Coordinates of C-alpha atoms and ligand atoms in Angstrom, one line a residue:
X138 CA -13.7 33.5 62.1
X139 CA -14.9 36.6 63.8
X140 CA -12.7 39.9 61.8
X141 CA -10.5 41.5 64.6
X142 CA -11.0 45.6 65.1
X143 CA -7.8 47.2 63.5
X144 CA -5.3 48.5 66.2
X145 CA -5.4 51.9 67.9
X146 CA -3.4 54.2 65.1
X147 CA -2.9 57.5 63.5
X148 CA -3.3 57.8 59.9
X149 CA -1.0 60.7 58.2
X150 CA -2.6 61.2 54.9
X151 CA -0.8 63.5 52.1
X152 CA -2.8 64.2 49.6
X153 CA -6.1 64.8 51.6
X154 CA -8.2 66.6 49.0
X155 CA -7.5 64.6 46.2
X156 CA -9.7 62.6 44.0
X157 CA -8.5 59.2 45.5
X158 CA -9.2 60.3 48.5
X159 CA -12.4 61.9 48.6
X160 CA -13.7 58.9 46.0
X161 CA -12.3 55.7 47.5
X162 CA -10.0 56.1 51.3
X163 CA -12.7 58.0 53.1
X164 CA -16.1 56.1 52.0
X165 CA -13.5 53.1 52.6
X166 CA -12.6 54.0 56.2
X167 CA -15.6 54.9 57.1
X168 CA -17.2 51.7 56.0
X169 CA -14.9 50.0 58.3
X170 CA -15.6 52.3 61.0
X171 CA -19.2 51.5 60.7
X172 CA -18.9 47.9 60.2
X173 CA -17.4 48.7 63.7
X174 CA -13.7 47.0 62.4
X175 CA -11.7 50.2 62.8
X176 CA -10.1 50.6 66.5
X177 CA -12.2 53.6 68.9
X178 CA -8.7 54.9 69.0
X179 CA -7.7 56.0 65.8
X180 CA -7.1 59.4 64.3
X181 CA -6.5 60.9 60.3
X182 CA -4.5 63.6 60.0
X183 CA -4.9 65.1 56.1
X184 CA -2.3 67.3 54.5
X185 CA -2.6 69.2 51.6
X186 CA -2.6 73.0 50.3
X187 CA -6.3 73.8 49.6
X188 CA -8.4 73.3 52.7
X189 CA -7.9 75.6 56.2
X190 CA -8.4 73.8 58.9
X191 CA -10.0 71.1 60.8
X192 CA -13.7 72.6 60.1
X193 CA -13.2 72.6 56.8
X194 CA -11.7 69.4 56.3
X195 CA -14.0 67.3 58.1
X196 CA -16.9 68.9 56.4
X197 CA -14.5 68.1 53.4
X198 CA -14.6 63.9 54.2
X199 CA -18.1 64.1 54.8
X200 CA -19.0 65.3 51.4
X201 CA -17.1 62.5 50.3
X202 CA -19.1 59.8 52.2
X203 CA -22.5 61.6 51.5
X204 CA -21.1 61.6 47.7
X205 CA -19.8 58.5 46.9
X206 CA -20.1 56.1 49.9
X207 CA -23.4 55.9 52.4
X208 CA -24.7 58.4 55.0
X209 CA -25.9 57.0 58.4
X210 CA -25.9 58.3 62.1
X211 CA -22.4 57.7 62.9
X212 CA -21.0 60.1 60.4
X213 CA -20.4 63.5 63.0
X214 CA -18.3 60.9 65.4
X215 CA -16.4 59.4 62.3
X216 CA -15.6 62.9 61.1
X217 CA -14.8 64.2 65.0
X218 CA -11.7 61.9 64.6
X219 CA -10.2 63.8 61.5
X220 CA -7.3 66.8 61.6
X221 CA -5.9 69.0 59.0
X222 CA -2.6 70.7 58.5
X223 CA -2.3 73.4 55.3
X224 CA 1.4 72.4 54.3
X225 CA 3.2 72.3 51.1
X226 CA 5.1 68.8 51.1
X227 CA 8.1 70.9 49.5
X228 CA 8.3 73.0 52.7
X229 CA 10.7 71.7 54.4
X230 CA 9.4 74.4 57.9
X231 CA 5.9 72.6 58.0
X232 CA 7.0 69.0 59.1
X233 CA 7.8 70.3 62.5
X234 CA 4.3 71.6 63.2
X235 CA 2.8 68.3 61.6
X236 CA 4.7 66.5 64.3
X237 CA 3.6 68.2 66.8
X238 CA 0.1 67.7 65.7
X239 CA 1.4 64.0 65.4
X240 CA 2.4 63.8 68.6
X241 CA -0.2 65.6 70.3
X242 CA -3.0 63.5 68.6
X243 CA -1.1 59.9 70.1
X244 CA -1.3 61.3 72.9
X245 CA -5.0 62.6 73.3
X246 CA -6.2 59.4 71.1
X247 CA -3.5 56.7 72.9
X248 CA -2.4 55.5 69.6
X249 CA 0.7 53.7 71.5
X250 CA 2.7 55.5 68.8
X251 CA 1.4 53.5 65.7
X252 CA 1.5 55.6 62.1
X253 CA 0.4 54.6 58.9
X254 CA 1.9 57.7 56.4
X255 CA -0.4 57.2 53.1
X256 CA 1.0 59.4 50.1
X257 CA -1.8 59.7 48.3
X258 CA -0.6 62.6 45.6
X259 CA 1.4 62.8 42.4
X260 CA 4.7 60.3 42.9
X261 CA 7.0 63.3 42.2
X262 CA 6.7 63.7 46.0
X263 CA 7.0 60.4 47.4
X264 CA 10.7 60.8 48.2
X265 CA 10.7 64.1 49.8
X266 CA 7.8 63.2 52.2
X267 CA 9.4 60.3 53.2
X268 CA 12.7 62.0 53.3
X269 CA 11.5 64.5 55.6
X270 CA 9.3 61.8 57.5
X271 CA 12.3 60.5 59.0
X272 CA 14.2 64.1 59.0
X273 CA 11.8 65.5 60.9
X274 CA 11.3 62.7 63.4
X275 CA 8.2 61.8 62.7
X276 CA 9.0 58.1 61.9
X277 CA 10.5 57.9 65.5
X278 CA 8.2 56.2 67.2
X279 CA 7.5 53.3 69.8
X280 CA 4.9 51.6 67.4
X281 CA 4.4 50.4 63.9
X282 CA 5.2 52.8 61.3
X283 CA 4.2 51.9 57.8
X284 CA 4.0 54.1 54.4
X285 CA 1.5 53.2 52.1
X286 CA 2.1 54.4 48.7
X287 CA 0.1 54.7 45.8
X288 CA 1.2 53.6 42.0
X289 CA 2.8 54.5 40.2
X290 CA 6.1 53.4 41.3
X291 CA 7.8 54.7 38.7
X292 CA 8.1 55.1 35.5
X293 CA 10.2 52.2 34.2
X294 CA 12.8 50.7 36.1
X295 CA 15.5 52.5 36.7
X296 CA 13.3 55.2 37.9
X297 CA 11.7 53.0 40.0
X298 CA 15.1 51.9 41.6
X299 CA 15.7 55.6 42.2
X300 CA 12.3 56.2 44.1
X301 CA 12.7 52.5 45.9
X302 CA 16.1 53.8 47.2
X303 CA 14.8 57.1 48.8
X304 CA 11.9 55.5 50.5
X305 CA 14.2 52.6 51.5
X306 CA 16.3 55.3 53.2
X307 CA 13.2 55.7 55.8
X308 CA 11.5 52.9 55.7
X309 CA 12.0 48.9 56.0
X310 CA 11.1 47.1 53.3
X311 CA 8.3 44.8 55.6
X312 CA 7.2 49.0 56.5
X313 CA 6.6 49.7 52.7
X314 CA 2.9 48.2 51.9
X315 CA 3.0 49.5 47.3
X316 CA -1.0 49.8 46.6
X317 CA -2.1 47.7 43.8
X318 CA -5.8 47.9 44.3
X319 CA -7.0 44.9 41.7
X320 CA -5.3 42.8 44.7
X321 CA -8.3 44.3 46.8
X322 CA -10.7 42.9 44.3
X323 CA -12.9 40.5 45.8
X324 CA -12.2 37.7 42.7
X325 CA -9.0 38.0 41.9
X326 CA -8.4 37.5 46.3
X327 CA -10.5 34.3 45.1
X328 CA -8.3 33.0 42.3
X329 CA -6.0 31.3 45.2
X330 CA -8.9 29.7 46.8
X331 CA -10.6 28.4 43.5
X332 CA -7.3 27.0 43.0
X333 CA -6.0 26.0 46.0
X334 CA -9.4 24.7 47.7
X335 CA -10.5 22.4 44.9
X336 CA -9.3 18.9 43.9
X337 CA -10.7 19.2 40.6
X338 CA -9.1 22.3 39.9
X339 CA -5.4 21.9 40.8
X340 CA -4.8 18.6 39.0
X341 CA -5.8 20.4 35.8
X342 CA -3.9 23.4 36.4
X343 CA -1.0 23.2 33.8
X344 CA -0.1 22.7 30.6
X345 CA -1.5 19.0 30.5
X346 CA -4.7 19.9 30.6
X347 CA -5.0 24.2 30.0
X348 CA -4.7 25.5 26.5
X349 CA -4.7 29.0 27.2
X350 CA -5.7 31.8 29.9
X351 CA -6.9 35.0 29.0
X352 CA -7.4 38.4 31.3
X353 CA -9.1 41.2 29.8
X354 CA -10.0 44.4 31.7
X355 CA -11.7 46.8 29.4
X356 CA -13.5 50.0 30.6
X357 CA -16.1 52.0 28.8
X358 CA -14.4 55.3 30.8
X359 CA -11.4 57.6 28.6
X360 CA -8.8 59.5 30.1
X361 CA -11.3 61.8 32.1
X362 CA -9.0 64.2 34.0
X363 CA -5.7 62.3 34.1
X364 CA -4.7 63.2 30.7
X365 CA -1.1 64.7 32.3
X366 CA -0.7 61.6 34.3
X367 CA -2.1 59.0 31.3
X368 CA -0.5 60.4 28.5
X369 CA 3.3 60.1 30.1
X370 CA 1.9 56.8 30.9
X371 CA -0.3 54.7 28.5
X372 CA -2.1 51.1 29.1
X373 CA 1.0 49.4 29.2
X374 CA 2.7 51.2 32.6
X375 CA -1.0 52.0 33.9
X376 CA -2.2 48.7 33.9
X377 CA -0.2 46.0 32.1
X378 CA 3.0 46.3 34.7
X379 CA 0.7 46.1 37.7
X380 CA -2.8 44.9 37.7
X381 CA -2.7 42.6 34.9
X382 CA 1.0 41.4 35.6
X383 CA -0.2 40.5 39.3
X384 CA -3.0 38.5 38.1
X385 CA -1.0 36.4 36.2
X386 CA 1.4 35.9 39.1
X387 CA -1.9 34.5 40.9
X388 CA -2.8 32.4 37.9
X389 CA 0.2 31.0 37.7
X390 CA 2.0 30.5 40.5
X391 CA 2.7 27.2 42.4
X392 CA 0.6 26.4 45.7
X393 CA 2.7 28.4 48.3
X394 CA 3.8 26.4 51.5
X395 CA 1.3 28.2 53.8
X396 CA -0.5 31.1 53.9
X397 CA 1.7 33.3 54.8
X398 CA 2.6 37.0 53.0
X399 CA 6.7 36.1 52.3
X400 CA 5.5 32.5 51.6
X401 CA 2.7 34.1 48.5
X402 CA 5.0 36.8 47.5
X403 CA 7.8 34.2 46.9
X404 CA 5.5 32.0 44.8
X405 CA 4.6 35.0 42.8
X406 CA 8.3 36.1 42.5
X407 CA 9.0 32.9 41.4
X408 CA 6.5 33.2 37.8
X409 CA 7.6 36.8 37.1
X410 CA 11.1 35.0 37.2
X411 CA 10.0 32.4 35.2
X412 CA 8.4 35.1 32.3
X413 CA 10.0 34.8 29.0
X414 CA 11.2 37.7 28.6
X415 CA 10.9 39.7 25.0
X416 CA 13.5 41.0 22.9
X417 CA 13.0 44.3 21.3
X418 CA 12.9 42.5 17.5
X419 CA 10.1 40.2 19.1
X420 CA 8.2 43.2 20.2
X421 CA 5.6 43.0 17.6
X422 CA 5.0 39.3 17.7
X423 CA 3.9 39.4 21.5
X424 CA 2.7 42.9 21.8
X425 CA 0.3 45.5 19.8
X426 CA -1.4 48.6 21.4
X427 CA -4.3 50.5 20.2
X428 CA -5.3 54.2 20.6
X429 CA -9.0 54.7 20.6
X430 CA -10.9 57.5 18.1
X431 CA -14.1 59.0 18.2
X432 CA -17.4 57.2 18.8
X433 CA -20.1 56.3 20.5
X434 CA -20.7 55.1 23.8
X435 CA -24.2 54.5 25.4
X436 CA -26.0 56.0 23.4
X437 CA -23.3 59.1 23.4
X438 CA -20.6 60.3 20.8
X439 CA -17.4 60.6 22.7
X440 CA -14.2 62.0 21.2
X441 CA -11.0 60.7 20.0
X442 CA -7.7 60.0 22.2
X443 CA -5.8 62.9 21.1
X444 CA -8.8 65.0 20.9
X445 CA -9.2 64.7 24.7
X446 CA -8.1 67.6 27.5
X447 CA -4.4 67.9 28.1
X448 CA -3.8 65.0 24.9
X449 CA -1.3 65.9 22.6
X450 CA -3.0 66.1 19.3
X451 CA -0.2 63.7 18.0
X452 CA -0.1 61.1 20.8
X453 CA 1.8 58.2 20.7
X454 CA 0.4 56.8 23.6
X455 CA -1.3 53.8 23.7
X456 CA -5.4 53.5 25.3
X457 CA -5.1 49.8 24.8
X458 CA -2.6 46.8 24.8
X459 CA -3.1 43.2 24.4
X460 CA -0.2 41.1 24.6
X461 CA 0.9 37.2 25.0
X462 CA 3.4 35.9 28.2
X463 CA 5.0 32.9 28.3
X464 CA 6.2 31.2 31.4
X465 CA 9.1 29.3 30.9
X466 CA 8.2 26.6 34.1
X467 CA 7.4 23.1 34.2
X468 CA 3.6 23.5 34.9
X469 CA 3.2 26.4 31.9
X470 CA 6.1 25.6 29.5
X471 CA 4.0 25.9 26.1
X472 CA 0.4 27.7 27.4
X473 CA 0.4 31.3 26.4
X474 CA -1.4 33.7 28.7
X475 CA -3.0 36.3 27.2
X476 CA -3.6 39.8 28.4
X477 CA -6.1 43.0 27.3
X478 CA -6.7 45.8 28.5
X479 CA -7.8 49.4 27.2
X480 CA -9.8 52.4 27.4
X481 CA -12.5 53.7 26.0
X482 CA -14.0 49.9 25.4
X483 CA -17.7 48.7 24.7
X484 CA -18.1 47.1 28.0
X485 CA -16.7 47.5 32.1
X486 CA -15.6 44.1 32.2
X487 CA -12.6 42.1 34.0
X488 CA -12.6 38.6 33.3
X489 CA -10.3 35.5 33.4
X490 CA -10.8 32.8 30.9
X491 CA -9.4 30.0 31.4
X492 CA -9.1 27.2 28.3
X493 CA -9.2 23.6 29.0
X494 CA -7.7 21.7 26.0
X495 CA -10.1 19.6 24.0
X496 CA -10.7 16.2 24.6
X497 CA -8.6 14.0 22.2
X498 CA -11.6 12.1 20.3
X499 CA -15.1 13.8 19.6
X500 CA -17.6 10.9 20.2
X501 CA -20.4 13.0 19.2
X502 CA -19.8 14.3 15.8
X503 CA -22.1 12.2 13.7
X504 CA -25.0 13.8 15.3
X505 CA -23.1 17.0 14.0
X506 CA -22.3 17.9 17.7
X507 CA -19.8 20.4 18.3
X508 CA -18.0 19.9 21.2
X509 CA -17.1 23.5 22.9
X510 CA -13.7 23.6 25.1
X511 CA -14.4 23.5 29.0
X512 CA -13.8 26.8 30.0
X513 CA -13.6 28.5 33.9
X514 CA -14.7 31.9 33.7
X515 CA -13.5 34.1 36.6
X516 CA -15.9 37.4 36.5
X517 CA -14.0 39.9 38.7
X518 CA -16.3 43.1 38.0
X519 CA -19.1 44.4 38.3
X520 CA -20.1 40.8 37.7
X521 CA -18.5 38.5 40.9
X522 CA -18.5 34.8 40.4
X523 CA -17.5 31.8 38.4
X524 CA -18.9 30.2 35.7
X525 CA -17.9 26.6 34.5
X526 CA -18.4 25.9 31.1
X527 CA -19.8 21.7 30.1
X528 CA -21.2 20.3 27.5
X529 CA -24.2 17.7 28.7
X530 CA -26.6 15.6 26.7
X531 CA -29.1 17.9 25.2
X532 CA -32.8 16.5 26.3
X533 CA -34.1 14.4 23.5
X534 CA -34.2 11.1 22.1
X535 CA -30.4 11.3 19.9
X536 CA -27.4 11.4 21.8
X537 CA -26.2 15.2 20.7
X538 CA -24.2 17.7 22.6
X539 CA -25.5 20.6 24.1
X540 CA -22.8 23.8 26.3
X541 CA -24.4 24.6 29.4
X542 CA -22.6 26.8 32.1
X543 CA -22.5 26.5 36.0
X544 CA -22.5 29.5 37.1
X545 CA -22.0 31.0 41.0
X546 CA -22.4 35.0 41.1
X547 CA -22.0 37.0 44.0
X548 CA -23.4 40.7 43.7
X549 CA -21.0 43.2 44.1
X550 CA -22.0 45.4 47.2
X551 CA -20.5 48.8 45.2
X552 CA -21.1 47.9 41.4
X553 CA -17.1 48.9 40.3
X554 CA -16.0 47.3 43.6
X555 CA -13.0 49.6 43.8
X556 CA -13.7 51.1 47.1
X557 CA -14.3 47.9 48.7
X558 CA -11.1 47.4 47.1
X559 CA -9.3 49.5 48.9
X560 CA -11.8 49.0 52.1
X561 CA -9.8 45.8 52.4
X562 CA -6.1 47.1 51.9
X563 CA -6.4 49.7 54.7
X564 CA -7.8 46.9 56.6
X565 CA -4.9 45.0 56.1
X566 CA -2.3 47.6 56.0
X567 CA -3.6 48.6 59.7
X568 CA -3.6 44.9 60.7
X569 CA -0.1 44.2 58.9
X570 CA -0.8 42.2 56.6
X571 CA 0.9 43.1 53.7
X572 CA 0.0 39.7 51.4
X573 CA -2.4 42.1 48.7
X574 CA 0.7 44.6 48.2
X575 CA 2.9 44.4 46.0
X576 CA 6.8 43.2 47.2
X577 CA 9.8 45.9 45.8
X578 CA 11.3 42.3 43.6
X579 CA 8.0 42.1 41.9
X580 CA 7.3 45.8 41.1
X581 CA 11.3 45.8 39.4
X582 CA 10.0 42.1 37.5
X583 CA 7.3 43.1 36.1
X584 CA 9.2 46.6 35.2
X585 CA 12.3 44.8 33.7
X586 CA 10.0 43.1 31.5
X587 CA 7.5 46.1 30.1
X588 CA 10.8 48.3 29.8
X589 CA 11.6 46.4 26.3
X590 CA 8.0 46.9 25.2
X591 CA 7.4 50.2 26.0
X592 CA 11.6 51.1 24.7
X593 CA 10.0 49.8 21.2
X594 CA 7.3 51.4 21.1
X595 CA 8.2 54.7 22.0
X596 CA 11.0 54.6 19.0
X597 CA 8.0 53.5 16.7
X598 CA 5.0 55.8 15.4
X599 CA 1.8 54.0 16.7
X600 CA -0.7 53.4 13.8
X601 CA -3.5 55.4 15.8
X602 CA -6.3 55.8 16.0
X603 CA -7.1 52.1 15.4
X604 CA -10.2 51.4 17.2
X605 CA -13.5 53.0 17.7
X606 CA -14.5 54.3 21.3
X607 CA -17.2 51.5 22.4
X608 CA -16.2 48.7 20.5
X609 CA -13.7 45.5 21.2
X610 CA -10.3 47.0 20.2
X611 CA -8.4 47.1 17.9
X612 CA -8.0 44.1 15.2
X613 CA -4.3 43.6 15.4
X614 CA -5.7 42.2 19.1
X615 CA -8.1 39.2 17.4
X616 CA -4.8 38.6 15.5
X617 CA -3.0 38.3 17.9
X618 CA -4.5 35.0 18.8
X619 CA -5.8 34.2 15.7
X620 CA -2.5 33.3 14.5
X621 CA -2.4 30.7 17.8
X622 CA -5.6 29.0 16.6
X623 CA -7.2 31.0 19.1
X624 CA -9.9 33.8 19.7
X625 CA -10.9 35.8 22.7
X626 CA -13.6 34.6 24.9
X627 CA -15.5 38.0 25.0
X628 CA -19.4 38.0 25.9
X629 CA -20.4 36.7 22.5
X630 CA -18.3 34.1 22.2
X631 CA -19.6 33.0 25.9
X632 CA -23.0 32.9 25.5
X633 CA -23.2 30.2 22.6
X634 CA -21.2 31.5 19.3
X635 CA -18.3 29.9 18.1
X636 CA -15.0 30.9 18.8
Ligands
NDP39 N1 -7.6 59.0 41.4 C1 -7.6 57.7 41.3 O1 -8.6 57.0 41.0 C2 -6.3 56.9 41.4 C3 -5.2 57.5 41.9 N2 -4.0 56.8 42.0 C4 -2.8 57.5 42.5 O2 -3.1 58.2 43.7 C5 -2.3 59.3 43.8 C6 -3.2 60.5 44.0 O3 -4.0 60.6 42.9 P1 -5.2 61.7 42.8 O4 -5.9 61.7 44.2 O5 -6.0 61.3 41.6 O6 -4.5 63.0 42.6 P2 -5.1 64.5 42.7 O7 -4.3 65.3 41.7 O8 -6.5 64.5 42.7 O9 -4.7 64.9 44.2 C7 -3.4 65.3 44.5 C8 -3.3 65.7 46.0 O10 -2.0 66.1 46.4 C9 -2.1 67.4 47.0 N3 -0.9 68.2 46.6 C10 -0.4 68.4 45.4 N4 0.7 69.1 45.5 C11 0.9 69.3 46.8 C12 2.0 69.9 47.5 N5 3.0 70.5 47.0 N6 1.9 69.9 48.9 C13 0.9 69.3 49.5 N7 -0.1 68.7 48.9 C14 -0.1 68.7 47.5 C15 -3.4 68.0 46.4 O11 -3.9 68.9 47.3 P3 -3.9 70.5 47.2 O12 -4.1 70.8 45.8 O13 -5.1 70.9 48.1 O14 -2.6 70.9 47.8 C16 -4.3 66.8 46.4 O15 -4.8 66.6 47.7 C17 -1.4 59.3 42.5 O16 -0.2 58.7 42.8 C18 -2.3 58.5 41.6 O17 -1.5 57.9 40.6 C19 -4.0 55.5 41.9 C20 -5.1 54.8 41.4 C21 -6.4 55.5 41.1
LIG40 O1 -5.2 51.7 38.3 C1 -6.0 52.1 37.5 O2 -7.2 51.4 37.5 C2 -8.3 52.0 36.9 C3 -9.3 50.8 36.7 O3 -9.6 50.3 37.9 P1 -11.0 49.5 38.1 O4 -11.0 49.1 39.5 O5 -12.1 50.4 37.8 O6 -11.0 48.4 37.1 C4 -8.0 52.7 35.6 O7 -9.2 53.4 35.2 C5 -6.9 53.6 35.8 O8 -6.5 54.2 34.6 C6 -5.7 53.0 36.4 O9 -4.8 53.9 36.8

């Protein structure tokens, strides 16, 4: 199916000369602008404090493509399309200009009146802009108007009630597209059709025949310049209540009815529903967390957690968290899925594993075969692919065992993938589809069920620092599954040594 070109709109961004948006939403748009999928009639209005003016700005976005996207001929027309306005979001005087500018821009471009208003900046402002968004008149419009906002949404969930409620005040719920980037991802957008697209998959996929599933995101980067943000923060809100929480929805969630975005979102609703949830005195059975210390990465020594910019040198925050979900369903009643993530880590890596049970009789083990479980690998970065873990008849005259994997691999056009992550969300945020976002009842799930963890842990003094930068994390993790007869499938462990 050929993609269709994005409709004719105006794109309000807030937050224009931040890091988000110079490293990912401008080399994003503009690839879709040269992949000729963004509409001749669109415009980008950036607000923010720093800049001047139009000159600047749009010299501004094409440092960002030359920087971290890919320079070609069509870069001066790309940038003619972009406006600035120097405003303080606080101002309350500055809105009227903007919708003037607005205005004038739908008019000149013939947007037919659709806005997309993207807050890309600290969440402390999401309510006021969208307050004064609808204040000021600028959500009064004869097209679409959507607001795209980044995470997080909120901080646990009551305060993410609170925020929910002020941009509910402006904004329909179907208007609201909440940015979760991993649902950009290439792989984990594949998870439904490996599942979903394959008789030999689906027939498999439950507690019959799975022993366990395992996500791991690990990344070799710290806290670089987010410090503020990260240490109010830690693993468990950063990454645990979104991405990973979202991938398990995927994983787990029954084949939806069609393919439509209420129809998905239901399905996922359904397993966060469906979550077992933990009670503060279980805390520490389900859940540990790690805080990285000094060592060395590449080659290079890198310093501790709390030795980092803007770290409290007694930080309780957590770089790392590895933790085990039930779902309480028919299909999943009795498989744990485990979950890791953390900073700081030996390798980039985010992987699904998922565990077949073993077969009930070993036919092989006079020959002193070891049969290996059948595992599906999903490699969502910077590897793309599948791999299918077998064991075949090693070439010979005895009958003996040998693992071999099937493997598929698609190279990832931009190594990390994350700006063709979000390439994809303002693709479909333009078009409408709001599928890869995340739905207000999931965001205040997945929050109801961190909320105990992260009540616990804050009451507790974290053991820290209890792993080295650039190694697996910390043991308490290998425990963790140890003590269910398991062990995680890392790199190792894949390519031939026991588990
Ligand atoms: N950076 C990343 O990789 C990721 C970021 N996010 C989220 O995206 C959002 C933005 O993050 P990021 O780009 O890193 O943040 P930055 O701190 O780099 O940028 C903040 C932006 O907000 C503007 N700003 C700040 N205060 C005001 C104000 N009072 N009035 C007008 N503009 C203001 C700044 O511009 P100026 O100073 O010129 O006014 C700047 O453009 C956050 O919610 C973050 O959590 C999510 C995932 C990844
Ligand atoms: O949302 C976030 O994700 C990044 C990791 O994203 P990836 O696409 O590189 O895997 C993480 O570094 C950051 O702390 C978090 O806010």
């Amino acid at each position: 199916m050929k993609q269709q070109k994005t409709p004719a709109s105006l794109i309000l961004l807030f937050g224009a000369t931040g890091d988000l948006a110079k490293r990912k939403l401008y080399p994003s748009l503009y690839n879709l602008f040269e992949k000729g999928l963004l509409s001749d009639r669109f415009a980008v209005v950036g607000v923010a404090r720093r800049l001047k003016g139009n000159e600047d700005f749009r010299n501004w976005v094409k440092d960002s493509i030359m920087t971290f996207g890919e320079r070609s001929d069509q870069l001066e027309e790309f940038i003619s399309h972009f406006y600035y306005q120097s405003h303080d979001v606080s101002d309350s005087s500055s809105y009227t200009q903007l919708k003037q500018l607005v205005d004038r821009l739908d008019e000149q471009y013939r947007l037919e009146g659709n806005r997309i208003f993207y807050l890309a900046m600290s969440p402390e402002f999401f309510g006021t802009v969208a307050g004064h968004l609808k204040a000021d008149g600028l959500t009064e419009t004869n097209g679409f108007k959507r607001l795209v906002i980044e995470k997080p949404f909120g901080h646990d969930l009551q305060s993410a009630i609170e925020l929910n409620n002020e941009i509910r005040k402006a904004f329909l719920e179907e208007e609201i597209y909440r940015i979760d980037h991993y649902l950009g991802k290439e792989m984990v957008q594949n998870i439904e059709v490996i599942r979903f697209a394959n008789a030999i998959f689906e027939p498999l996929w439950n507690n019959r025949y799975i022993s366990n599933i395992q996500v791991t995101s690990s990344e070799i980067l710290g806290v670089e310049d987010r410090a503020r943000y990260y240490d109010k923060n830690g693993a468990l809100r950063d990454m645990v209540q979104n991405h990973m929480m979202q991938i398990v929805s995927l994983l787990a969630m029954e084949p939806p009815i069609r393919l439509t975005t209420d129809e998905i979102r239901s399905e996922k609703v359904k397993v966060l529903r469906a979550l077992r949830a933990i009670k503060p005195e279980e805390v520490h059975q389900f859940f540990v967390r790690g805080q990285y210390d000094q060592g060395m990465i590449n080659g290079k020594e890198v310093p501790a957690y709390r030795d980092e910019l803007n770290v409290s040198p007694d930080s309780n925050t957590e770089t790392f968290v590895a933790g085990k979900l039930l779902i309480d369903n028919f299909r999943w009643a009795g498989v744990p899925f485990y979950i890791r993530t953390g900073k700081r880590m030996r390798k980039k890596s985010t992987k699904i594993v998922v565990q077949f049970k073993d077969i009930p009789m070993n036919l092989y083990y006079k020959n002193g075969s070891h049969l290996n479980p059948n595992l599906l690998v999903i490699n969502v970065q910077p590897e793309e692919g599948i791999t299918l873990h077998l064991n075949v008849k090693k070439t010979g005259q005895i009958m003996e065992t040998t693992p071999i994997k099937l493997n598929f691999s698609t190279n990832s056009i931009d190594g990390m993938n994350t700006p063709e992550a979000y390439e994809k969300l303002l693709y479909d945020c333009l078009r409408g589809d709001a599928t890869n976002f995340t739905h207000w009842d999931e965001v205040a799930l997945s929050w109801k069920f961190i909320d105990t963890i992260s009540t616990v842990w804050e009451q507790e003094k974290g053991d820290f620092p209890n792993y080295q930068a650039g190694s697996t994390g910390p043991k308490c993790s290998d425990e963790l599954l140890a003590k269910d007869g398991f062990c995680w499938w890392s790199d190792t462990e894949l390519n031939g040594k026991k588990c």
